[in-house]
PDB file of C-alpha atoms and ligand atoms in Angstrom:
ATOM      1  CA  MET Y   1     121.293  83.038 101.831  1.00 47.00           C
ATOM      2  CA  ASN Y   2     119.876  86.396 101.379  1.00 58.00           C
ATOM      3  CA  GLN Y   3     122.133  88.766 103.386  1.00 83.00           C
ATOM      4  CA  ARG Y   4     121.476  91.752 101.864  1.00 96.00           C
ATOM      5  CA  LEU Y   5     120.421  95.050 103.819  1.00 98.00           C
ATOM      6  CA  LYS Y   6     117.000  96.157 102.385  1.00 98.00           C
ATOM      7  CA  LEU Y   7     116.576  99.501 101.784  1.00 98.00           C
ATOM      8  CA  GLY Y   8     113.657 102.219 101.851  1.00 98.00           C
ATOM      9  CA  VAL Y   9     114.994 105.757  99.995  1.00 98.00           C
ATOM     10  CA  LEU Y  10     112.929 108.992 100.450  1.00 98.00           C
ATOM     11  CA  GLY Y  11     113.866 112.521  98.742  1.00 98.00           C
ATOM     12  CA  SER Y  12     111.929 114.896  97.362  1.00 97.00           C
ATOM     13  CA  GLY Y  13     114.932 116.028  94.443  1.00 97.00           C
ATOM     14  CA  LYS Y  14     116.591 115.094  91.662  1.00 97.00           C
ATOM     15  CA  GLY Y  15     117.709 111.726  92.959  1.00 98.00           C
ATOM     16  CA  SER Y  16     121.519 111.877  92.039  1.00 98.00           C
ATOM     17  CA  ASN Y  17     122.277 110.690  95.667  1.00 98.00           C
ATOM     18  CA  PHE Y  18     119.060 107.023  94.839  1.00 98.00           C
ATOM     19  CA  LYS Y  19     121.517 106.558  91.621  1.00 98.00           C
ATOM     20  CA  ALA Y  20     124.527 106.683  93.003  1.00 98.00           C
ATOM     21  CA  ILE Y  21     123.917 104.044  95.791  1.00 98.00           C
ATOM     22  CA  MET Y  22     121.508 102.182  93.098  1.00 98.00           C
ATOM     23  CA  GLU Y  23     125.087 101.805  90.730  1.00 98.00           C
ATOM     24  CA  ARG Y  24     127.041 100.370  93.671  1.00 98.00           C
ATOM     25  CA  ILE Y  25     124.754  97.664  94.162  1.00 98.00           C
ATOM     26  CA  ILE Y  26     124.646  97.278  90.702  1.00 98.00           C
ATOM     27  CA  ASP Y  27     128.224  96.837  90.787  1.00 98.00           C
ATOM     28  CA  GLY Y  28     128.806  94.378  94.014  1.00 97.00           C
ATOM     29  CA  TRP Y  29     130.094  97.323  95.937  1.00 97.00           C
ATOM     30  CA  VAL Y  30     127.026  97.315  98.233  1.00 98.00           C
ATOM     31  CA  PRO Y  31     125.536  94.545 100.015  1.00 97.00           C
ATOM     32  CA  ALA Y  32     121.837  95.913  99.423  1.00 98.00           C
ATOM     33  CA  GLU Y  33     118.539  95.800  98.205  1.00 98.00           C
ATOM     34  CA  VAL Y  34     116.362  99.193  97.223  1.00 98.00           C
ATOM     35  CA  ARG Y  35     112.951  97.518  97.871  1.00 98.00           C
ATOM     36  CA  ILE Y  36     110.821 100.917  97.761  1.00 98.00           C
ATOM     37  CA  VAL Y  37     111.219 104.685  97.060  1.00 98.00           C
ATOM     38  CA  ILE Y  38     109.377 107.052  98.064  1.00 98.00           C
ATOM     39  CA  SER Y  39     108.617 110.939  97.341  1.00 98.00           C
ATOM     40  CA  ASP Y  40     106.573 113.876  98.707  1.00 97.00           C
ATOM     41  CA  VAL Y  41     106.905 115.537  95.076  1.00 97.00           C
ATOM     42  CA  PRO Y  42     104.718 114.084  92.571  1.00 97.00           C
ATOM     43  CA  ASP Y  43     106.869 114.920  89.831  1.00 97.00           C
ATOM     44  CA  ALA Y  44     110.564 114.237  91.572  1.00 98.00           C
ATOM     45  CA  GLY Y  45     113.500 113.291  89.468  1.00 98.00           C
ATOM     46  CA  ILE Y  46     113.959 110.387  91.880  1.00 98.00           C
ATOM     47  CA  LEU Y  47     110.852 108.604  90.870  1.00 98.00           C
ATOM     48  CA  SER Y  48     112.311 108.565  87.311  1.00 98.00           C
ATOM     49  CA  TYR Y  49     114.873 107.062  88.431  1.00 98.00           C
ATOM     50  CA  ALA Y  50     113.321 104.208  90.543  1.00 98.00           C
ATOM     51  CA  ARG Y  51     110.998 103.886  87.358  1.00 98.00           C
ATOM     52  CA  ASP Y  52     114.327 103.521  85.254  1.00 98.00           C
ATOM     53  CA  PHE Y  53     115.992 100.815  87.512  1.00 98.00           C
ATOM     54  CA  GLN Y  54     112.827  99.340  88.165  1.00 98.00           C
ATOM     55  CA  ILE Y  55     112.262  99.578  91.593  1.00 98.00           C
ATOM     56  CA  PRO Y  56     108.563 100.470  93.614  1.00 98.00           C
ATOM     57  CA  GLY Y  57     108.483 104.293  93.320  1.00 98.00           C
ATOM     58  CA  LEU Y  58     105.732 105.808  94.925  1.00 98.00           C
ATOM     59  CA  PHE Y  59     104.421 109.749  95.750  1.00 98.00           C
ATOM     60  CA  VAL Y  60     103.126 110.254  98.872  1.00 97.00           C
ATOM     61  CA  ASN Y  61     100.644 113.347  99.324  1.00 94.00           C
ATOM     62  CA  PRO Y  62     102.433 115.030 102.678  1.00 90.00           C
ATOM     63  CA  GLY Y  63      99.301 117.529 103.500  1.00 86.00           C
ATOM     64  CA  LYS Y  64      98.908 120.754 104.769  1.00 90.00           C
ATOM     65  CA  TYR Y  65     102.144 121.537 106.281  1.00 89.00           C
ATOM     66  CA  ARG Y  66     106.015 122.956 104.367  1.00 87.00           C
ATOM     67  CA  THR Y  67     108.304 121.566 106.753  1.00 89.00           C
ATOM     68  CA  ARG Y  68     106.876 118.231 107.619  1.00 91.00           C
ATOM     69  CA  LEU Y  69     104.628 115.583 107.248  1.00 91.00           C
ATOM     70  CA  GLU Y  70     100.833 115.165 108.082  1.00 91.00           C
ATOM     71  CA  THR Y  71     101.018 112.890 110.903  1.00 94.00           C
ATOM     72  CA  GLU Y  72      98.611 110.288 109.351  1.00 95.00           C
ATOM     73  CA  VAL Y  73     101.098 110.566 106.072  1.00 96.00           C
ATOM     74  CA  GLU Y  74     104.021 109.710 108.125  1.00 97.00           C
ATOM     75  CA  GLN Y  75     102.702 106.942 109.820  1.00 97.00           C
ATOM     76  CA  ASP Y  76     101.270 105.805 106.221  1.00 97.00           C
ATOM     77  CA  ILE Y  77     105.431 105.738 105.130  1.00 98.00           C
ATOM     78  CA  VAL Y  78     105.879 103.897 108.334  1.00 98.00           C
ATOM     79  CA  ARG Y  79     103.559 101.392 106.978  1.00 98.00           C
ATOM     80  CA  LEU Y  80     104.664 101.834 103.571  1.00 98.00           C
ATOM     81  CA  LEU Y  81     108.164 100.724 104.704  1.00 98.00           C
ATOM     82  CA  GLN Y  82     107.293  98.190 106.900  1.00 98.00           C
ATOM     83  CA  GLU Y  83     105.452  96.582 104.093  1.00 98.00           C
ATOM     84  CA  ALA Y  84     107.974  96.190 101.613  1.00 98.00           C
ATOM     85  CA  SER Y  85     110.637  94.882 105.140  1.00 98.00           C
ATOM     86  CA  VAL Y  86     112.577  98.100 104.922  1.00 98.00           C
ATOM     87  CA  GLU Y  87     115.396  97.743 107.776  1.00 98.00           C
ATOM     88  CA  LEU Y  88     117.232 100.912 107.168  1.00 98.00           C
ATOM     89  CA  VAL Y  89     115.651 103.878 105.693  1.00 98.00           C
ATOM     90  CA  VAL Y  90     118.067 106.728 103.241  1.00 98.00           C
ATOM     91  CA  LEU Y  91     116.510 110.277 103.471  1.00 98.00           C
ATOM     92  CA  ALA Y  92     118.283 110.964  99.519  1.00 98.00           C
ATOM     93  CA  GLY Y  93     117.331 115.121  99.792  1.00 97.00           C
ATOM     94  CA  PHE Y  94     114.131 114.576 101.622  1.00 97.00           C
ATOM     95  CA  MET Y  95     113.091 117.656 102.318  1.00 94.00           C
ATOM     96  CA  ARG Y  96     110.972 117.074 105.446  1.00 95.00           C
ATOM     97  CA  VAL Y  97     111.198 116.528 109.122  1.00 94.00           C
ATOM     98  CA  VAL Y  98     110.712 113.042 110.218  1.00 95.00           C
ATOM     99  CA  LYS Y  99     109.030 112.791 113.592  1.00 95.00           C
ATOM    100  CA  GLU Y 100     107.895 110.701 115.892  1.00 94.00           C
ATOM    101  CA  PRO Y 101     106.596 107.298 114.152  1.00 96.00           C
ATOM    102  CA  MET Y 102     109.451 107.429 111.517  1.00 97.00           C
ATOM    103  CA  LEU Y 103     111.794 107.452 114.939  1.00 97.00           C
ATOM    104  CA  ARG Y 104     109.897 105.378 116.631  1.00 97.00           C
ATOM    105  CA  ALA Y 105     109.128 102.647 113.946  1.00 98.00           C
ATOM    106  CA  PHE Y 106     112.960 102.543 113.018  1.00 98.00           C
ATOM    107  CA  PRO Y 107     115.339 103.469 116.038  1.00 95.00           C
ATOM    108  CA  ARG Y 108     118.977 104.523 114.662  1.00 95.00           C
ATOM    109  CA  SER Y 109     118.010 102.720 111.532  1.00 97.00           C
ATOM    110  CA  ILE Y 110     117.079 105.772 109.599  1.00 98.00           C
ATOM    111  CA  ILE Y 111     120.240 108.152 107.786  1.00 98.00           C
ATOM    112  CA  ASN Y 112     120.207 111.445 106.301  1.00 98.00           C
ATOM    113  CA  ILE Y 113     122.911 113.075 103.976  1.00 98.00           C
ATOM    114  CA  HIS Y 114     123.469 117.018 104.388  1.00 97.00           C
ATOM    115  CA  PRO Y 115     125.955 118.969 102.909  1.00 98.00           C
ATOM    116  CA  SER Y 116     128.095 120.267 105.374  1.00 98.00           C
ATOM    117  CA  LEU Y 117     129.990 119.222 107.465  1.00 98.00           C
ATOM    118  CA  LEU Y 118     127.766 119.047 110.587  1.00 97.00           C
ATOM    119  CA  PRO Y 119     127.958 120.068 112.806  1.00 97.00           C
ATOM    120  CA  LYS Y 120     128.488 123.125 111.080  1.00 97.00           C
ATOM    121  CA  TYR Y 121     125.870 124.596 109.058  1.00 97.00           C
ATOM    122  CA  ARG Y 122     122.569 122.856 109.559  1.00 95.00           C
ATOM    123  CA  GLY Y 123     119.740 123.544 107.728  1.00 93.00           C
ATOM    124  CA  LEU Y 124     118.832 124.919 104.436  1.00 93.00           C
ATOM    125  CA  GLU Y 125     121.691 125.433 101.121  1.00 96.00           C
ATOM    126  CA  ALA Y 126     124.308 124.742 103.826  1.00 97.00           C
ATOM    127  CA  TRP Y 127     126.770 124.623 100.815  1.00 97.00           C
ATOM    128  CA  LYS Y 128     125.944 128.736 100.694  1.00 97.00           C
ATOM    129  CA  GLN Y 129     126.102 128.820 104.441  1.00 97.00           C
ATOM    130  CA  ALA Y 130     129.077 127.841 104.149  1.00 98.00           C
ATOM    131  CA  LEU Y 131     130.864 130.050 101.332  1.00 97.00           C
ATOM    132  CA  GLU Y 132     129.261 133.408 102.659  1.00 97.00           C
ATOM    133  CA  ALA Y 133     131.227 131.489 105.913  1.00 97.00           C
ATOM    134  CA  GLY Y 134     134.261 132.379 104.224  1.00 97.00           C
ATOM    135  CA  GLU Y 135     135.252 129.350 104.656  1.00 98.00           C
ATOM    136  CA  ALA Y 136     137.955 127.757 103.044  1.00 98.00           C
ATOM    137  CA  VAL Y 137     136.857 123.369 103.371  1.00 98.00           C
ATOM    138  CA  THR Y 138     133.677 122.328 103.542  1.00 98.00           C
ATOM    139  CA  GLY Y 139     131.740 118.638 102.328  1.00 98.00           C
ATOM    140  CA  CYS Y 140     129.047 115.989 103.582  1.00 98.00           C
ATOM    141  CA  THR Y 141     127.882 114.480 106.382  1.00 98.00           C
ATOM    142  CA  VAL Y 142     126.010 111.172 106.761  1.00 98.00           C
ATOM    143  CA  HIS Y 143     124.201 110.840 110.041  1.00 98.00           C
ATOM    144  CA  TYR Y 144     121.511 109.250 111.761  1.00 98.00           C
ATOM    145  CA  VAL Y 145     118.511 111.136 112.173  1.00 97.00           C
ATOM    146  CA  GLN Y 146     116.893 111.715 115.146  1.00 93.00           C
ATOM    147  CA  ALA Y 147     114.737 113.927 116.296  1.00 90.00           C
ATOM    148  CA  ALA Y 148     116.740 117.490 116.198  1.00 88.00           C
ATOM    149  CA  VAL Y 149     117.774 118.670 113.004  1.00 87.00           C
ATOM    150  CA  ASP Y 150     120.877 117.529 111.503  1.00 85.00           C
ATOM    151  CA  ALA Y 151     121.828 116.035 114.335  1.00 90.00           C
ATOM    152  CA  GLY Y 152     122.346 112.632 115.707  1.00 93.00           C
ATOM    153  CA  GLU Y 153     125.609 110.223 115.274  1.00 96.00           C
ATOM    154  CA  ILE Y 154     127.415 111.215 112.682  1.00 98.00           C
ATOM    155  CA  LEU Y 155     128.760 108.127 110.289  1.00 98.00           C
ATOM    156  CA  GLY Y 156     131.033 109.423 107.137  1.00 98.00           C
ATOM    157  CA  GLN Y 157     132.222 112.764 106.277  1.00 98.00           C
ATOM    158  CA  LEU Y 158     134.044 113.987 103.188  1.00 98.00           C
ATOM    159  CA  GLN Y 159     136.116 117.470 103.178  1.00 98.00           C
ATOM    160  CA  VAL Y 160     135.493 119.626  99.673  1.00 98.00           C
ATOM    161  CA  PRO Y 161     137.591 122.708  99.340  1.00 98.00           C
ATOM    162  CA  ILE Y 162     136.261 125.885  98.476  1.00 98.00           C
ATOM    163  CA  LEU Y 163     138.157 127.362  95.236  1.00 97.00           C
ATOM    164  CA  PRO Y 164     138.959 130.877  94.247  1.00 95.00           C
ATOM    165  CA  GLY Y 165     135.738 132.073  92.389  1.00 95.00           C
ATOM    166  CA  ASP Y 166     133.229 129.385  93.781  1.00 97.00           C
ATOM    167  CA  THR Y 167     129.462 130.252  93.319  1.00 97.00           C
ATOM    168  CA  PRO Y 168     126.992 128.602  95.408  1.00 98.00           C
ATOM    169  CA  GLU Y 169     126.336 126.438  92.147  1.00 98.00           C
ATOM    170  CA  SER Y 170     129.542 125.790  91.424  1.00 98.00           C
ATOM    171  CA  LEU Y 171     130.212 124.229  95.069  1.00 98.00           C
ATOM    172  CA  HIS Y 172     127.300 122.376  95.462  1.00 98.00           C
ATOM    173  CA  ALA Y 173     127.973 120.408  92.405  1.00 98.00           C
ATOM    174  CA  ARG Y 174     131.020 119.823  93.932  1.00 98.00           C
ATOM    175  CA  ILE Y 175     129.442 118.413  97.182  1.00 98.00           C
ATOM    176  CA  GLN Y 176     127.392 116.605  95.369  1.00 98.00           C
ATOM    177  CA  ILE Y 177     130.046 114.215  93.733  1.00 98.00           C
ATOM    178  CA  ALA Y 178     131.345 113.394  96.910  1.00 98.00           C
ATOM    179  CA  GLU Y 179     128.094 112.624  98.088  1.00 98.00           C
ATOM    180  CA  HIS Y 180     127.833 110.111  95.836  1.00 98.00           C
ATOM    181  CA  ASP Y 181     131.099 108.529  97.467  1.00 98.00           C
ATOM    182  CA  LEU Y 182     130.006 108.827 100.946  1.00 98.00           C
ATOM    183  CA  LEU Y 183     126.677 107.851 101.235  1.00 98.00           C
ATOM    184  CA  PRO Y 184     127.206 104.209  99.670  1.00 98.00           C
ATOM    185  CA  GLU Y 185     129.935 103.780 101.465  1.00 98.00           C
ATOM    186  CA  VAL Y 186     128.087 104.439 104.694  1.00 98.00           C
ATOM    187  CA  VAL Y 187     125.291 102.035 103.417  1.00 98.00           C
ATOM    188  CA  ARG Y 188     127.491  99.480 102.548  1.00 98.00           C
ATOM    189  CA  GLN Y 189     129.202  99.685 106.135  1.00 97.00           C
ATOM    190  CA  ILE Y 190     126.421  99.347 107.851  1.00 98.00           C
ATOM    191  CA  ALA Y 191     125.271  96.522 105.788  1.00 97.00           C
ATOM    192  CA  GLU Y 192     128.578  94.748 106.589  1.00 95.00           C
ATOM    193  CA  VAL Y 193     127.592  95.141 110.751  1.00 94.00           C
ATOM    194  CA  ARG Y 194     124.585  93.994 110.271  1.00 92.00           C
ATOM    195  CA  SER Y 195     124.969  90.858 108.030  1.00 90.00           C
ATOM    196  CA  LYS Y 196     126.925  89.921 111.170  1.00 86.00           C
ATOM    197  CA  LEU Y 197     124.803  90.137 113.569  1.00 81.00           C
ATOM    198  CA  PRO Y 198     122.514  87.709 114.726  1.00 76.00           C
ATOM    199  CA  ASP Y 199     119.050  88.265 113.259  1.00 65.00           C
ATOM    200  CA  SER Y 200     117.382  89.336 116.667  1.00 56.00           C
ATOM    201  CA  PHE Y 201     119.696  92.367 117.152  1.00 58.00           C
ATOM    202  CA  ALA Y 202     119.251  93.044 113.427  1.00 53.00           C
ATOM    203  CA  ALA Y 203     117.044  96.164 113.612  1.00 53.00           C
ATOM    204  CA  ARG Y 204     118.955  97.534 116.280  1.00 49.00           C
ATOM    205  CA  PRO Y 205     122.562  97.079 116.084  1.00 42.00           C
ATOM    206  CA  ASP Y 206     124.084  98.975 118.792  1.00 41.00           C
ATOM    207  CA  ASP Y 207     121.440 100.805 120.577  1.00 41.00           C
ATOM    208  CA  LYS Y 208     122.825 102.208 124.761  1.00 35.00           C
TER     209      LYS Y 208
HETATM  210  C1  GRF P   1     121.958 116.372  98.181  1.00 69.42           C
HETATM  211  O1  GRF P   1     122.674 117.763  98.259  1.00 69.42           O
HETATM  212  C2  GRF P   1     121.842 116.490  99.696  1.00 69.42           C
HETATM  213  O2  GRF P   1     122.973 116.523 100.984  1.00 69.42           O
HETATM  214  C3  GRF P   1     120.904 117.240  99.965  1.00 69.42           C
HETATM  215  O3  GRF P   1     119.973 117.068  98.826  1.00 69.42           O
HETATM  216  C4  GRF P   1     120.833 117.062  97.899  1.00 69.42           C
HETATM  217  C5  GRF P   1     119.538 115.950  97.467  1.00 69.42           C
HETATM  218  O4  GRF P   1     120.042 116.017  95.686  1.00 69.42           O
HETATM  219  N1  GRF P   1     120.326 116.868 101.437  1.00 69.42           N
HETATM  220  P1  GRF P   1     119.439 114.851  94.888  1.00 69.42           P
HETATM  221  O5  GRF P   1     117.857 114.526  95.015  1.00 69.42           O
HETATM  222  O6  GRF P   1     120.614 113.468  95.722  1.00 69.42           O
HETATM  223  O7  GRF P   1     120.657 114.699  93.882  1.00 69.42           O
END
């Protein structure tokens, strides 16, 4: 019986989090499979990794907006994800806000990795915000995606100390190491929970 959770991964950047998920799938720790990778950036590293791992990878032209997708484009992405039978959408460095078409199509089935200990430091360059605020500790968070940006139920967090002499770059690099542990682990936990649910509940495990 194939109980592997079917993932769709969206990313705009180098794709190190996608790579981390793939490595943990391949070594058998995460009972999931990535069905499709989608990027809004044509030459994003995440699409190169998709090729390396022989996963279908698609560039989707985001349209005229800078921080979100055009509605028709988002509807196209929903269709692509549904055609690939995706059960959980993973935003792994996807630099656009997800709106109603995606939220409606995948209720409580979209997760995001954010480089701070939410609810602190929402938004861009969260590691820099934490550094500039003089924090001793920051980290990363995986959360369900909802309409409000970088909000949504928190599924897991890892702390990362801020060290004397840290630069934004050195701190972000250390947060990313933590991300590569946290994101596959949360995917594993969701896959485990859903594999125990009857099929009719699998798409919406705990809607309230
Ligand atoms: C990560 O730092 C993540 O927290 C943020 O974007 C970055 C993506 O990195 N949302 P990568 O493309 O997975 O290497």
